[in-house]
Amino acid sequence: MRYVVTGGAGFIGSNTVDELVRRGDSVVVLDDLSSGKEENLAEIRGKISFIKASITDLEAVRKAMHEADYVLHLAARASVPRSVKDPLETNRINVEGTLNVLVAARDAKVKRVVFAASSSAYGETPTLPKVETMRPDPISPYGVSKYAGELYAQTFGRVYGLENVCLRYFNIFGPRQDPSSLYSGVLAKFCSAFLEGTPPVVFGDGEQSRDFTYVDNAVSANLLACEAPNVSGKVFNIGAGGRVTLNQTIAHLAKLTGAKLETKYEPPREGDIRDSQADIAQARELLSYDPSVTFEEGLSRTLDWYREAQAKALAKQKSEA
Ligand code: NAD
Ligand code: UD1
């Protein structure tokens, strides 16, 4: 089968591409490398096609879709605070870019598009865990853009018969999540803080909670969603089903590393939701999704990965000096 992975040089995308290559599928990655990195694909570079282009360029997207069976659409600006700072940019990439992907997929007659949606669509709806039947109520431009992507995908199903599945990921973490940007995911930032011995920075009181989900679980959901029967037009929560506060994640990391660091508390971020937790019953039932890697196991694997990455970077620096 031929898969197009937009955003395939990014964190979740490159982990997904690895698994597709391991299975022996043919893969085309479309990525503008705005937050993704070529080094994320270094080990499989000879086995895939890579197109460096933006999803805002319709002709480039059309080219990538040539003879594709499935499209995994992950390219996006993935940060809530970045969308608060620049809502136009987030809309251009996450909404207009997604529309280009859908138009090109429709015209290339692909079998199905799987869209990387987000738990941020739920906003501050008070009930926990979040169930797909709840009315979305996003509170950030990012959340709106991801919900708009779902609506477009479903509408392309109804109007043009394009099969689509939307996966609302809940705070995915793991190897290759970039810790270096102001907008990086919190566990990537906390892991590197603990390995570098610098204080982790918490926005708010640290009692906000997330359903932190190890990346292998999201990868399995991506692949299951391509081929599951009778699920087109549906939205699925993809989480681990639990809920951990930031203060608890810091306590876990202190235990795993043995480091005692003073946490720096700063004012909360605009657009931040307080609590998040997924009801994953529907994904279990209709996709046979089973998040087999627990939060604790995932955090320990992730920390090992950052440790190794840090050691490699140090060795490289030394050999270049
Ligand atoms: P990421 O930033 O590592 O990956 C995004 C990828 O898209 C990068 O490789 C980037 O270079 C690429 N990209 C960005 N703009 C592009 C453009 N205009 N054209 C082509 N490529 C472009 O982030 P991630 O965490 O791997 O997120 C992947 C997807 O999953 C995103 O759609 C994000 O909104 C969604 N998502 C992520 C999480 C999470 O917790 N990480 C949760 C919910 C949803
Ligand atoms: C994350 C994803 C988003 C996804 C959403 C779905 C990233 C960058 N964001 O958003 O793509 O759609 O989950 O569940 O992957 N925080 C700190 N210190 C830091 C960084 C963050 O305290 O150094 C706090 C934030 O203020 C927030 C929490 O940690 O309260 C989580 O932040 P973040 O990792 O950016 O994730 P979300 O905003 O939940």
XYZ file of C-alpha atoms and ligand atoms in Angstrom:
404
model
C 0.000 0.000 0.000
C 1.117 3.537 -0.693
C 0.806 6.020 2.183
C 1.249 9.782 2.082
C 2.228 11.181 5.470
C 1.996 14.964 5.697
C 4.129 16.221 8.566
C 6.064 12.952 8.302
C 9.342 14.553 9.441
C 7.770 15.664 12.726
C 7.424 13.887 16.038
C 4.312 11.709 15.598
C 4.706 11.630 11.800
C 8.239 10.197 11.772
C 7.353 7.553 14.358
C 4.415 6.574 12.121
C 6.610 6.470 9.017
C 9.077 4.158 10.822
C 6.307 1.663 11.488
C 4.994 1.818 7.898
C 8.497 1.157 6.547
C 8.960 -1.682 9.008
C 5.725 -3.231 7.690
C 6.994 -2.920 4.116
C 4.560 -0.235 2.927
C 5.507 2.436 0.419
C 5.678 5.948 1.938
C 5.736 9.494 0.608
C 6.472 12.181 3.187
C 5.359 15.744 2.506
C 6.855 18.185 4.994
C 8.169 21.751 4.850
C 10.549 21.077 7.774
C 9.177 24.079 9.663
C 9.216 22.112 12.911
C 10.111 18.635 11.645
C 13.673 17.527 10.960
C 15.300 15.473 8.213
C 17.309 13.671 10.911
C 14.036 12.145 12.179
C 13.953 10.203 8.892
C 17.709 9.583 8.630
C 17.544 5.850 9.344
C 14.959 5.141 6.622
C 15.859 7.875 4.136
C 16.658 5.485 1.268
C 13.362 3.645 1.721
C 10.869 6.512 1.359
C 10.149 9.439 -0.976
C 10.517 12.845 0.613
C 8.958 16.016 -0.779
C 9.975 19.239 0.924
C 6.957 21.464 0.398
C 4.125 23.135 2.253
C 0.554 21.877 2.407
C -0.400 25.439 1.489
C 0.998 24.689 -1.996
C -1.850 22.777 -3.670
C 0.224 21.629 -6.661
C 2.883 20.117 -4.402
C 0.185 18.322 -2.407
C -1.341 16.966 -5.631
C 2.065 15.659 -6.698
C 2.545 13.863 -3.380
C -0.858 12.162 -3.676
C -0.130 10.525 -7.032
C -1.244 6.868 -6.792
C -1.681 7.066 -3.017
C -3.943 4.612 -1.176
C -4.048 6.276 2.246
C -3.269 9.758 3.525
C -2.220 10.384 7.110
C -2.565 14.147 7.490
C -0.413 15.325 10.387
C 1.184 18.520 9.079
C 0.175 21.467 11.244
C 1.228 24.216 13.595
C 0.782 22.101 16.721
C 1.050 24.693 19.493
C -1.767 26.336 21.472
C 0.252 29.428 22.593
C 1.652 29.898 19.093
C -1.923 30.045 17.769
C -2.790 32.631 20.412
C 0.186 34.715 19.259
C -0.520 34.316 15.533
C -4.021 33.019 14.739
C -3.728 33.891 11.039
C -0.703 31.646 10.565
C -2.372 28.758 12.419
C -5.512 29.159 10.311
C -3.550 29.307 7.056
C -1.705 26.067 7.742
C -4.197 24.084 9.822
C -7.381 25.064 7.989
C -6.415 26.176 4.465
C -3.629 23.577 4.323
C -6.035 20.833 5.436
C -8.496 21.904 2.757
C -5.741 21.517 0.139
C -4.967 18.019 1.450
C -8.650 17.043 1.216
C -9.085 18.467 -2.297
C -5.964 16.673 -3.542
C -6.982 13.409 -1.817
C -10.444 13.606 -3.350
C -9.047 14.188 -6.823
C -6.459 11.406 -6.448
C -9.278 9.075 -5.347
C -7.437 7.852 -2.274
C -9.083 5.157 -0.153
C -9.152 7.184 3.070
C -7.756 10.249 4.833
C -6.873 9.973 8.528
C -6.719 13.405 10.133
C -4.665 14.295 13.225
C -7.381 16.059 15.202
C -7.005 17.194 18.795
C -8.531 16.894 22.248
C -8.296 20.692 22.287
C -11.615 20.644 20.397
C -13.311 19.927 23.759
C -12.038 23.129 25.393
C -13.219 23.596 28.967
C -16.302 21.364 28.768
C -16.508 20.341 32.448
C -17.160 16.599 32.181
C -14.286 14.130 32.501
C -13.443 11.911 30.755
C -14.269 13.487 27.400
C -16.606 11.469 25.191
C -16.938 11.973 21.440
C -20.661 12.733 21.776
C -19.915 15.932 23.756
C -20.348 19.210 21.915
C -16.935 20.665 21.003
C -16.191 24.051 22.537
C -12.590 25.028 21.744
C -11.007 27.945 23.637
C -7.906 28.628 21.505
C -7.404 29.470 17.821
C -5.510 26.163 17.582
C -8.484 24.223 18.979
C -10.790 25.959 16.506
C -8.452 25.160 13.603
C -8.312 21.467 14.504
C -12.085 21.257 14.926
C -12.530 23.019 11.556
C -10.300 20.340 10.016
C -12.628 17.633 11.356
C -15.687 19.381 9.951
C -14.026 19.741 6.548
C -12.950 16.086 6.521
C -16.474 14.913 7.397
C -18.011 17.261 4.857
C -15.746 15.854 2.126
C -17.117 12.447 3.085
C -20.706 13.576 2.701
C -20.313 15.730 -0.399
C -17.639 13.873 -2.402
C -17.632 10.402 -0.826
C -14.046 10.805 0.467
C -13.555 8.327 3.344
C -12.200 10.033 6.449
C -11.409 9.304 10.084
C -10.510 11.971 12.653
C -8.323 11.009 15.597
C -8.438 13.388 18.549
C -5.023 12.745 20.058
C -4.591 13.556 23.745
C -1.112 14.957 24.634
C 1.208 12.565 22.840
C 4.790 12.301 24.116
C 7.865 10.207 23.393
C 11.110 9.987 21.402
C 11.740 12.783 18.862
C 9.362 15.305 20.420
C 11.401 18.474 19.993
C 12.214 20.102 23.355
C 14.022 23.117 21.949
C 11.262 25.536 21.043
C 9.317 27.935 23.204
C 6.243 26.065 21.953
C 7.416 22.486 22.583
C 5.274 19.907 24.397
C 5.629 19.995 28.158
C 7.085 16.505 28.732
C 9.803 17.084 26.127
C 10.721 20.265 28.000
C 10.587 18.615 31.441
C 12.719 15.618 30.335
C 15.456 17.864 28.987
C 15.272 20.114 32.048
C 15.857 17.084 34.300
C 18.730 15.804 32.158
C 20.369 19.232 31.986
C 19.766 19.980 35.653
C 17.827 23.193 34.931
C 14.570 24.004 36.776
C 11.401 22.901 34.964
C 9.078 25.826 34.252
C 5.378 25.382 35.050
C 2.751 27.779 33.707
C 0.118 28.038 36.445
C 0.001 26.029 39.669
C 0.975 22.684 38.087
C -2.327 21.106 39.092
C -3.624 21.146 35.496
C -3.862 17.590 34.194
C -3.450 15.804 30.874
C -4.018 12.315 29.507
C -0.353 11.915 28.524
C -0.168 9.219 25.844
C 2.953 7.456 24.636
C 3.620 7.905 20.914
C 3.562 4.175 20.019
C -0.098 4.142 21.050
C -0.868 7.008 18.639
C 1.070 5.281 15.849
C -0.994 2.132 16.302
C -4.195 4.206 16.193
C -3.062 5.868 12.940
C -2.543 2.546 11.225
C -5.712 0.941 12.592
C -7.772 3.951 11.465
C -6.681 3.502 7.845
C -8.162 0.059 7.465
C -10.910 -0.400 10.079
C -14.251 -1.150 8.386
C -17.361 1.068 8.682
C -15.739 3.993 10.511
C -15.621 6.668 7.830
C -16.914 10.030 9.066
C -16.247 9.146 12.708
C -14.216 10.987 15.322
C -12.212 8.999 17.889
C -10.472 9.950 21.122
C -6.926 8.602 21.149
C -5.501 8.753 24.652
C -4.374 6.403 27.368
C -7.514 6.970 29.436
C -5.758 8.355 32.537
C -4.947 11.802 33.888
C -1.714 13.102 35.412
C -0.992 16.590 36.773
C 2.174 18.497 35.839
C 3.287 18.387 39.474
C 2.938 14.588 39.387
C 4.995 14.335 36.178
C 7.743 16.368 37.874
C 7.666 14.018 40.865
C 7.960 11.005 38.499
C 10.935 12.547 36.697
C 12.630 13.391 39.998
C 12.298 9.723 40.965
C 13.511 8.418 37.585
C 16.550 10.714 37.403
C 17.365 11.138 41.082
C 17.641 14.888 40.429
C 16.125 17.356 42.889
C 15.292 20.535 41.034
C 13.317 23.520 42.224
C 10.275 24.034 39.982
C 9.783 27.552 38.593
C 6.112 28.592 38.632
C 5.045 31.259 36.116
C 1.625 32.747 35.210
C -0.758 30.439 33.298
C -0.878 30.551 29.510
C -3.734 32.077 27.531
C -5.847 29.458 25.769
C -4.743 26.676 28.155
C -7.333 24.148 29.207
C -7.312 22.935 32.805
C -7.988 19.209 32.640
C -8.076 16.591 29.932
C -8.807 12.881 29.908
C -10.049 10.599 27.144
C -12.842 8.077 27.133
C -11.375 5.574 24.679
C -14.222 3.038 24.620
C -15.232 3.859 21.050
C -11.672 3.517 19.714
C -11.286 0.218 21.553
C -14.521 -1.091 20.091
C -14.402 0.106 16.486
C -10.648 0.430 15.822
C -9.437 -2.342 18.154
C -7.209 0.359 19.655
C -5.348 -0.781 22.755
C -2.895 1.691 24.347
C -0.546 -0.971 25.616
C 2.289 1.365 26.686
C 1.422 2.946 30.040
C 2.322 6.500 31.055
C 5.025 5.283 33.466
C 6.628 2.928 30.948
C 6.417 5.598 28.227
C 8.036 8.235 30.434
C 10.895 5.939 31.304
C 11.492 5.039 27.617
C 11.299 8.714 26.676
C 13.808 9.766 29.290
C 16.206 7.038 28.070
C 15.847 8.338 24.539
C 16.636 11.962 25.510
C 19.587 10.736 27.578
C 20.986 8.899 24.567
C 20.321 11.862 22.253
C 22.133 14.147 24.698
C 25.130 11.774 24.878
C 25.309 11.582 21.064
C 25.173 15.387 20.759
C 27.990 15.737 23.324
C 30.139 13.150 21.537
C 29.594 14.978 18.238
C 30.563 18.319 19.798
C 33.777 16.763 21.186
C 34.743 15.163 17.891
C 34.222 18.483 16.080
C 36.244 20.495 18.636
P 5.368 18.330 14.983
O 5.505 19.818 14.986
O 6.534 17.514 15.418
O 4.893 17.803 13.565
C 4.261 18.618 12.609
C 4.976 18.387 11.289
O 4.278 19.130 10.276
C 6.416 18.895 11.287
O 7.264 17.946 10.694
C 6.355 20.169 10.453
O 7.582 20.463 9.804
C 5.230 19.830 9.507
N 4.560 21.016 8.961
C 4.132 22.115 9.640
N 3.585 22.997 8.791
C 3.660 22.437 7.559
C 3.273 22.874 6.269
N 2.708 24.067 6.075
N 3.468 22.048 5.229
C 4.073 20.832 5.398
N 4.477 20.386 6.593
C 4.267 21.182 7.667
O 4.088 18.020 15.897
P 3.435 16.656 16.356
O 3.314 16.717 17.815
O 4.119 15.504 15.717
O 1.959 16.815 15.757
C 1.526 16.126 14.598
C 0.045 16.385 14.405
O -0.697 15.885 15.502
C -0.351 17.849 14.278
O -1.376 17.943 13.327
C -0.900 18.201 15.647
O -1.839 19.258 15.580
C -1.556 16.889 16.010
N -1.690 16.672 17.451
C -0.570 16.532 18.234
C -0.723 16.267 19.589
C 0.456 16.105 20.512
O 0.235 15.943 21.702
N 1.689 16.119 20.031
C -2.011 16.139 20.134
C -3.123 16.361 19.317
C -2.947 16.590 17.975
C -0.885 19.582 23.382
C -0.234 19.628 21.995
C -1.279 19.990 20.958
C -2.406 18.993 21.081
C -2.988 18.952 22.487
C -4.009 17.825 22.560
C 2.105 20.263 21.674
C 3.109 21.348 21.658
N 0.843 20.631 21.971
O -1.379 20.876 23.757
O -0.709 19.880 19.646
O -3.406 19.211 20.138
O -1.931 18.651 23.404
O -4.117 17.223 23.730
O 2.414 19.115 21.434
N 3.450 23.829 30.204
C 4.269 24.130 31.287
N 5.605 24.261 31.050
C 6.165 24.145 29.804
C 5.306 23.872 28.722
C 3.949 23.720 28.951
O 3.801 24.252 32.416
O 7.397 24.293 29.676
C 2.016 23.610 30.480
C 1.067 24.335 29.567
O 0.811 25.639 30.020
C -0.158 23.407 29.645
C 0.455 22.016 29.799
O 1.777 22.227 30.277
O -0.922 23.701 30.776
C 0.521 21.242 28.496
O 1.106 22.096 27.518
P 1.581 21.560 26.081
O 2.535 20.452 26.237
O 1.994 22.759 25.285
O 0.257 20.857 25.554
P -1.247 21.345 25.278
O -1.381 22.817 25.293
O -2.107 20.532 26.166
